[in-house]
PDB file of C-alpha atoms in Angstrom:
ATOM      1  CA  VAL A1444     -19.285   0.343  12.732  1.00 88.00           C
ATOM      2  CA  PRO A1445     -22.383  -0.665  14.712  1.00 84.00           C
ATOM      3  CA  ILE A1446     -25.674   0.607  13.325  1.00 83.00           C
ATOM      4  CA  GLU A1447     -27.663   1.194  16.463  1.00 80.00           C
ATOM      5  CA  PRO A1448     -31.305   0.061  16.776  1.00 77.00           C
ATOM      6  CA  LYS A1449     -33.998   2.514  17.825  1.00 79.00           C
ATOM      7  CA  LYS A1450     -33.590   3.818  21.373  1.00 76.00           C
ATOM      8  CA  SER A1451     -36.879   2.216  22.376  1.00 77.00           C
ATOM      9  CA  ASP A1452     -35.733  -1.206  21.168  1.00 76.00           C
ATOM     10  CA  VAL A1453     -34.257  -2.561  24.417  1.00 78.00           C
ATOM     11  CA  GLU A1454     -34.056  -6.150  23.174  1.00 83.00           C
ATOM     12  CA  GLY A1455     -32.435  -5.030  19.932  1.00 79.00           C
ATOM     13  CA  LYS A1456     -29.859  -3.041  21.873  1.00 85.00           C
ATOM     14  CA  ALA A1457     -29.017  -6.059  24.050  1.00 89.00           C
ATOM     15  CA  ALA A1458     -28.713  -8.295  20.970  1.00 88.00           C
ATOM     16  CA  MET A1459     -26.467  -5.713  19.341  1.00 88.00           C
ATOM     17  CA  ASN A1460     -24.164  -5.527  22.361  1.00 88.00           C
ATOM     18  CA  ASP A1461     -23.910  -9.317  22.606  1.00 92.00           C
ATOM     19  CA  ALA A1462     -23.182  -9.763  18.895  1.00 92.00           C
ATOM     20  CA  LEU A1463     -20.704  -6.894  18.899  1.00 92.00           C
ATOM     21  CA  ASP A1464     -18.815  -8.148  21.954  1.00 93.00           C
ATOM     22  CA  THR A1465     -18.607 -11.657  20.497  1.00 94.00           C
ATOM     23  CA  LEU A1466     -17.402 -10.401  17.105  1.00 94.00           C
ATOM     24  CA  ILE A1467     -14.760  -8.147  18.667  1.00 95.00           C
ATOM     25  CA  ALA A1468     -13.446 -10.979  20.829  1.00 96.00           C
ATOM     26  CA  GLN A1469     -13.253 -13.336  17.839  1.00 96.00           C
ATOM     27  CA  LEU A1470     -11.426 -10.776  15.686  1.00 95.00           C
ATOM     28  CA  LYS A1471      -8.930  -9.989  18.432  1.00 96.00           C
ATOM     29  CA  ALA A1472      -8.381 -13.701  19.035  1.00 96.00           C
ATOM     30  CA  LYS A1473      -7.215 -13.897  15.404  1.00 95.00           C
ATOM     31  CA  GLY A1474      -4.658 -11.168  16.079  1.00 95.00           C
ATOM     32  CA  LEU A1475      -6.548  -8.349  14.346  1.00 95.00           C
ATOM     33  CA  LYS A1476      -6.694  -4.779  15.616  1.00 95.00           C
ATOM     34  CA  VAL A1477     -10.256  -3.617  16.158  1.00 95.00           C
ATOM     35  CA  LYS A1478     -11.665  -0.121  16.564  1.00 94.00           C
ATOM     36  CA  VAL A1479     -15.382   0.258  17.314  1.00 92.00           C
ATOM     37  CA  ASP A1480     -16.863   3.537  16.122  1.00 91.00           C
ATOM     38  CA  ASP A1481     -19.967   3.860  18.262  1.00 88.00           C
ATOM     39  CA  ARG A1482     -20.214   7.657  18.157  1.00 88.00           C
ATOM     40  CA  ASP A1483     -23.931   8.421  18.134  1.00 86.00           C
ATOM     41  CA  TYR A1484     -23.453  12.036  17.037  1.00 89.00           C
ATOM     42  CA  VAL A1485     -21.857  11.153  13.667  1.00 90.00           C
ATOM     43  CA  ARG A1486     -23.847   9.827  10.712  1.00 91.00           C
ATOM     44  CA  ASN A1487     -22.896   6.388   9.403  1.00 90.00           C
ATOM     45  CA  GLY A1488     -21.937   7.755   5.980  1.00 90.00           C
ATOM     46  CA  ALA A1489     -19.520  10.203   7.577  1.00 93.00           C
ATOM     47  CA  LYS A1490     -18.019   7.402   9.640  1.00 92.00           C
ATOM     48  CA  TYR A1491     -17.500   5.256   6.537  1.00 91.00           C
ATOM     49  CA  PHE A1492     -15.792   8.101   4.692  1.00 91.00           C
ATOM     50  CA  GLU A1493     -13.587   8.952   7.669  1.00 92.00           C
ATOM     51  CA  TRP A1494     -12.239   5.416   8.079  1.00 91.00           C
ATOM     52  CA  GLU A1495     -11.674   4.970   4.350  1.00 90.00           C
ATOM     53  CA  ARG A1496      -9.766   8.244   4.321  1.00 92.00           C
ATOM     54  CA  LYS A1497      -7.641   7.040   7.236  1.00 93.00           C
ATOM     55  CA  GLY A1498      -6.753   3.910   5.279  1.00 92.00           C
ATOM     56  CA  VAL A1499      -8.491   1.243   7.344  1.00 94.00           C
ATOM     57  CA  PRO A1500      -8.309  -1.894   5.165  1.00 95.00           C
ATOM     58  CA  LEU A1501     -11.586  -3.488   6.297  1.00 95.00           C
ATOM     59  CA  ARG A1502     -14.768  -1.931   7.609  1.00 95.00           C
ATOM     60  CA  ILE A1503     -17.359  -4.179   9.235  1.00 94.00           C
ATOM     61  CA  GLU A1504     -20.929  -2.952   9.556  1.00 93.00           C
ATOM     62  CA  LEU A1505     -23.339  -4.537  11.996  1.00 92.00           C
ATOM     63  CA  GLY A1506     -26.988  -3.542  12.309  1.00 90.00           C
ATOM     64  CA  PRO A1507     -30.221  -4.996  13.711  1.00 90.00           C
ATOM     65  CA  ARG A1508     -31.227  -6.522  10.359  1.00 90.00           C
ATOM     66  CA  ASP A1509     -27.806  -8.115  10.006  1.00 91.00           C
ATOM     67  CA  ILE A1510     -28.003  -9.612  13.478  1.00 92.00           C
ATOM     68  CA  ALA A1511     -31.465 -11.018  12.723  1.00 91.00           C
ATOM     69  CA  LYS A1512     -29.958 -12.771   9.697  1.00 93.00           C
ATOM     70  CA  GLY A1513     -26.858 -13.887  11.629  1.00 93.00           C
ATOM     71  CA  SER A1514     -24.584 -11.880   9.365  1.00 94.00           C
ATOM     72  CA  CYS A1515     -22.516  -8.700   9.086  1.00 94.00           C
ATOM     73  CA  VAL A1516     -21.272  -6.570   6.194  1.00 94.00           C
ATOM     74  CA  PHE A1517     -17.645  -6.439   5.009  1.00 94.00           C
ATOM     75  CA  LYS A1518     -16.293  -3.547   2.949  1.00 94.00           C
ATOM     76  CA  TYR A1519     -12.635  -3.713   1.908  1.00 93.00           C
ATOM     77  CA  ARG A1520     -10.758  -0.542   1.046  1.00 91.00           C
ATOM     78  CA  ALA A1521      -8.969  -2.082  -1.935  1.00 87.00           C
ATOM     79  CA  ILE A1522      -9.044  -5.012  -4.375  1.00 83.00           C
ATOM     80  CA  LYS A1523     -12.626  -6.149  -3.712  1.00 85.00           C
ATOM     81  CA  GLU A1524     -15.529  -4.103  -5.025  1.00 85.00           C
ATOM     82  CA  GLY A1525     -18.787  -3.559  -3.205  1.00 89.00           C
ATOM     83  CA  LYS A1526     -20.008  -4.996   0.069  1.00 92.00           C
ATOM     84  CA  GLU A1527     -20.027  -8.640   1.164  1.00 93.00           C
ATOM     85  CA  PHE A1528     -22.515 -10.258   3.504  1.00 94.00           C
ATOM     86  CA  ILE A1529     -20.641 -12.604   5.834  1.00 95.00           C
ATOM     87  CA  SER A1530     -21.954 -15.021   8.445  1.00 95.00           C
ATOM     88  CA  LEU A1531     -21.204 -13.876  11.993  1.00 94.00           C
ATOM     89  CA  GLU A1532     -20.044 -17.377  12.815  1.00 94.00           C
ATOM     90  CA  SER A1533     -17.244 -17.252  10.248  1.00 95.00           C
ATOM     91  CA  ALA A1534     -16.608 -13.490  10.228  1.00 95.00           C
ATOM     92  CA  ALA A1535     -13.259 -13.647  12.042  1.00 95.00           C
ATOM     93  CA  GLU A1536     -11.890 -16.361   9.756  1.00 96.00           C
ATOM     94  CA  GLU A1537     -13.167 -14.553   6.659  1.00 95.00           C
ATOM     95  CA  ALA A1538     -11.607 -11.284   7.835  1.00 96.00           C
ATOM     96  CA  VAL A1539      -8.182 -12.905   8.196  1.00 96.00           C
ATOM     97  CA  LYS A1540      -8.527 -14.625   4.827  1.00 96.00           C
ATOM     98  CA  GLY A1541      -9.701 -11.476   3.056  1.00 95.00           C
ATOM     99  CA  LEU A1542      -6.990  -9.261   4.563  1.00 95.00           C
ATOM    100  CA  ASP A1543      -4.301 -11.788   3.629  1.00 95.00           C
ATOM    101  CA  GLU A1544      -5.609 -11.873   0.058  1.00 94.00           C
ATOM    102  CA  MET A1545      -5.652  -8.089  -0.116  1.00 94.00           C
ATOM    103  CA  GLN A1546      -2.102  -7.833   1.247  1.00 95.00           C
ATOM    104  CA  ASN A1547      -0.811 -10.406  -1.250  1.00 95.00           C
ATOM    105  CA  GLU A1548      -2.513  -8.730  -4.214  1.00 94.00           C
ATOM    106  CA  LEU A1549      -1.273  -5.279  -3.243  1.00 93.00           C
ATOM    107  CA  PHE A1550       2.249  -6.631  -2.729  1.00 95.00           C
ATOM    108  CA  GLU A1551       2.290  -8.375  -6.114  1.00 94.00           C
ATOM    109  CA  ALA A1552       0.926  -5.249  -7.814  1.00 91.00           C
ATOM    110  CA  ALA A1553       3.616  -3.113  -6.162  1.00 89.00           C
ATOM    111  CA  LYS A1554       6.307  -5.598  -7.153  1.00 89.00           C
ATOM    112  CA  ASP A1555       5.127  -5.593 -10.772  1.00 88.00           C
ATOM    113  CA  ARG A1556       4.987  -1.791 -10.755  1.00 84.00           C
ATOM    114  CA  LEU A1557       8.571  -1.633  -9.462  1.00 83.00           C
ATOM    115  CA  GLU A1558       9.879  -4.147 -11.996  1.00 83.00           C
ATOM    116  CA  ASN A1559       8.118  -2.396 -14.878  1.00 84.00           C
ATOM    117  CA  GLY A1560       9.375   0.975 -13.670  1.00 83.00           C
ATOM    118  CA  ILE A1561      13.081   0.132 -13.862  1.00 89.00           C
ATOM    119  CA  ASN A1562      15.084   1.019 -16.970  1.00 90.00           C
ATOM    120  CA  THR A1563      18.274  -0.864 -17.770  1.00 91.00           C
ATOM    121  CA  ASP A1564      20.926  -0.519 -20.470  1.00 90.00           C
ATOM    122  CA  VAL A1565      20.600   3.252 -20.659  1.00 91.00           C
ATOM    123  CA  THR A1566      23.230   5.947 -21.007  1.00 94.00           C
ATOM    124  CA  TYR A1567      23.507   8.864 -18.643  1.00 95.00           C
ATOM    125  CA  ASP A1568      22.306  11.221 -21.363  1.00 94.00           C
ATOM    126  CA  GLU A1569      19.195   9.095 -21.922  1.00 91.00           C
ATOM    127  CA  MET A1570      18.385   9.104 -18.222  1.00 91.00           C
ATOM    128  CA  ARG A1571      18.970  12.840 -17.882  1.00 91.00           C
ATOM    129  CA  ASP A1572      16.870  13.700 -20.943  1.00 88.00           C
ATOM    130  CA  THR A1573      13.980  11.500 -19.831  1.00 86.00           C
ATOM    131  CA  LEU A1574      13.990  12.927 -16.318  1.00 85.00           C
ATOM    132  CA  GLU A1575      14.255  16.477 -17.580  1.00 82.00           C
ATOM    133  CA  SER A1576      11.318  16.008 -19.949  1.00 79.00           C
ATOM    134  CA  ASP A1577       9.247  14.618 -17.055  1.00 66.00           C
ATOM    135  CA  GLU A1578       8.398  11.484 -19.045  1.00 55.00           C
ATOM    136  CA  ALA A1579       9.448   9.430 -16.042  1.00 48.00           C
ATOM    137  CA  GLY A1580       6.959  11.232 -13.840  1.00 51.00           C
ATOM    138  CA  VAL A1581       3.920  10.049 -15.786  1.00 54.00           C
ATOM    139  CA  TYR A1582       2.255   7.308 -13.722  1.00 50.00           C
ATOM    140  CA  PRO A1583       3.101   4.500 -14.072  1.00 53.00           C
ATOM    141  CA  GLY A1584       6.191   5.773 -15.883  1.00 58.00           C
ATOM    142  CA  ALA A1585       9.587   4.147 -15.705  1.00 66.00           C
ATOM    143  CA  GLY A1586      11.377   6.524 -13.347  1.00 81.00           C
ATOM    144  CA  LEU A1587      14.140   4.279 -11.980  1.00 90.00           C
ATOM    145  CA  TYR A1588      17.426   3.437 -13.690  1.00 93.00           C
ATOM    146  CA  LEU A1589      19.568   0.409 -12.864  1.00 94.00           C
ATOM    147  CA  VAL A1590      23.029   1.241 -14.162  1.00 95.00           C
ATOM    148  CA  PRO A1591      26.712   0.346 -13.731  1.00 96.00           C
ATOM    149  CA  TRP A1592      28.285   2.863 -11.394  1.00 96.00           C
ATOM    150  CA  LYS A1593      31.721   3.703 -10.035  1.00 96.00           C
ATOM    151  CA  CYS A1594      31.281   4.933  -6.483  1.00 94.00           C
ATOM    152  CA  ASP A1595      32.227   8.619  -6.565  1.00 93.00           C
ATOM    153  CA  ALA A1596      30.591  11.196  -4.292  1.00 94.00           C
ATOM    154  CA  GLY A1597      31.664  14.052  -6.549  1.00 96.00           C
ATOM    155  CA  ASN A1598      30.042  12.556  -9.627  1.00 96.00           C
ATOM    156  CA  GLU A1599      26.932  11.720  -7.652  1.00 95.00           C
ATOM    157  CA  ASP A1600      26.658  15.379  -6.632  1.00 96.00           C
ATOM    158  CA  LYS A1601      27.059  16.457 -10.267  1.00 96.00           C
ATOM    159  CA  ILE A1602      24.245  14.141 -11.364  1.00 95.00           C
ATOM    160  CA  LYS A1603      22.027  15.497  -8.613  1.00 94.00           C
ATOM    161  CA  GLU A1604      22.712  19.045  -9.790  1.00 94.00           C
ATOM    162  CA  GLU A1605      22.175  18.212 -13.455  1.00 92.00           C
ATOM    163  CA  CYS A1606      18.944  16.187 -13.296  1.00 89.00           C
ATOM    164  CA  LYS A1607      17.973  15.890  -9.604  1.00 91.00           C
ATOM    165  CA  ALA A1608      18.544  12.124  -9.608  1.00 92.00           C
ATOM    166  CA  THR A1609      20.253  10.363  -6.723  1.00 94.00           C
ATOM    167  CA  ILE A1610      21.199   6.800  -5.853  1.00 95.00           C
ATOM    168  CA  ARG A1611      18.177   5.173  -4.246  1.00 94.00           C
ATOM    169  CA  CYS A1612      20.028   1.970  -3.348  1.00 94.00           C
ATOM    170  CA  TYR A1613      22.478  -0.725  -4.459  1.00 95.00           C
ATOM    171  CA  PRO A1614      20.114  -3.683  -5.082  1.00 93.00           C
ATOM    172  CA  ILE A1615      21.476  -6.790  -3.352  1.00 93.00           C
ATOM    173  CA  ASP A1616      20.446  -9.178  -6.128  1.00 91.00           C
ATOM    174  CA  GLU A1617      22.256  -7.044  -8.723  1.00 92.00           C
ATOM    175  CA  ASN A1618      25.456  -6.646  -6.720  1.00 92.00           C
ATOM    176  CA  LYS A1619      26.587 -10.179  -6.084  1.00 92.00           C
ATOM    177  CA  GLU A1620      30.250 -10.996  -6.542  1.00 90.00           C
ATOM    178  CA  GLY A1621      31.424 -10.571 -10.137  1.00 89.00           C
ATOM    179  CA  MET A1622      28.182  -9.041 -11.449  1.00 90.00           C
ATOM    180  CA  VAL A1623      29.788  -5.683 -12.346  1.00 91.00           C
ATOM    181  CA  GLU A1624      33.006  -7.169 -13.664  1.00 92.00           C
ATOM    182  CA  GLY A1625      33.835  -5.782 -17.102  1.00 93.00           C
ATOM    183  CA  LYS A1626      31.165  -3.081 -16.939  1.00 95.00           C
ATOM    184  CA  ALA A1627      31.869   0.629 -17.311  1.00 96.00           C
ATOM    185  CA  CYS A1628      30.281   3.338 -15.196  1.00 95.00           C
ATOM    186  CA  PHE A1629      27.443   4.924 -17.146  1.00 96.00           C
ATOM    187  CA  TYR A1630      28.611   8.386 -16.082  1.00 96.00           C
ATOM    188  CA  SER A1631      32.420   8.375 -15.973  1.00 95.00           C
ATOM    189  CA  GLY A1632      33.208   5.419 -18.224  1.00 95.00           C
ATOM    190  CA  GLU A1633      35.553   4.030 -15.572  1.00 96.00           C
ATOM    191  CA  PRO A1634      35.315   0.429 -14.314  1.00 96.00           C
ATOM    192  CA  ALA A1635      32.083   0.054 -12.326  1.00 95.00           C
ATOM    193  CA  THR A1636      32.098  -0.857  -8.639  1.00 95.00           C
ATOM    194  CA  HIS A1637      28.343  -1.353  -8.211  1.00 95.00           C
ATOM    195  CA  MET A1638      25.027  -1.643  -9.958  1.00 96.00           C
ATOM    196  CA  ALA A1639      23.157   1.415  -8.695  1.00 96.00           C
ATOM    197  CA  LEU A1640      19.491   2.335  -8.821  1.00 95.00           C
ATOM    198  CA  PHE A1641      19.077   6.009  -9.691  1.00 94.00           C
ATOM    199  CA  GLY A1642      15.884   8.027  -9.523  1.00 91.00           C
ATOM    200  CA  ARG A1643      14.341  11.222  -8.294  1.00 88.00           C
ATOM    201  CA  ALA A1644      13.003  11.519  -4.764  1.00 80.00           C
ATOM    202  CA  PHE A1645       9.510  12.954  -4.430  1.00 72.00           C
TER     203      PHE A1645
END
C-alpha cells in the first residue's frame, strides 16, 4: 500500500515510483504475488482493513518518510504482532523469511489442534452422547473420533441419522497392514476392517 506524497511534491512522487517499482520487482523475483493498492479515492485505513479481511498474509506500507529512511513497514496478518520497520534493501528476503515462518507456525498449530481434537478408545455411546450434548463443538473441543470400524454402508447411515456423524477419512498411518487385527467395530462389535475417523461436518 503506497502512501502517496503531496500532489505538489514532484520529487517525492518520482522517488515513490522508483522505490515502489524496485520493491515490486524484487518481491516478484522471489516468487511472491504482489498487488499494489494505489487507489487514491480510498483512505489508507480502509485499505488496510479490506486486505486483512480478504486474508492477505503480509501488507507492506511505503510512504515518503519510509523512503527517506530507506525502509518500509511490514504488517503480518497472523503470528507477529504490530508493525515492523524493514530496510528496503532486504525487504524481499525478509518477506520470504517472514511468510515461511508464518506458514510453519500456522501449520504446526493446526497439526497440534488436530491431534488434540481426536478421541480414541471410545465407545459408540460415548461418541454419540458427546456429540449430542454439543461438548465436541466447543472450540477447541475434541470433535473427532478415531475408532475401529467394519465397513458397512447401512451402519454408517444409521450413525448419521442418530448423531449426524460421518466418516471423515481412513487415516493412512492408522490403517497399515495388521493394525486393525483383533479389534472389534465400535458400532457392530464385528471384526474391524479399518480405523475410521468419525466427526460431524460443519
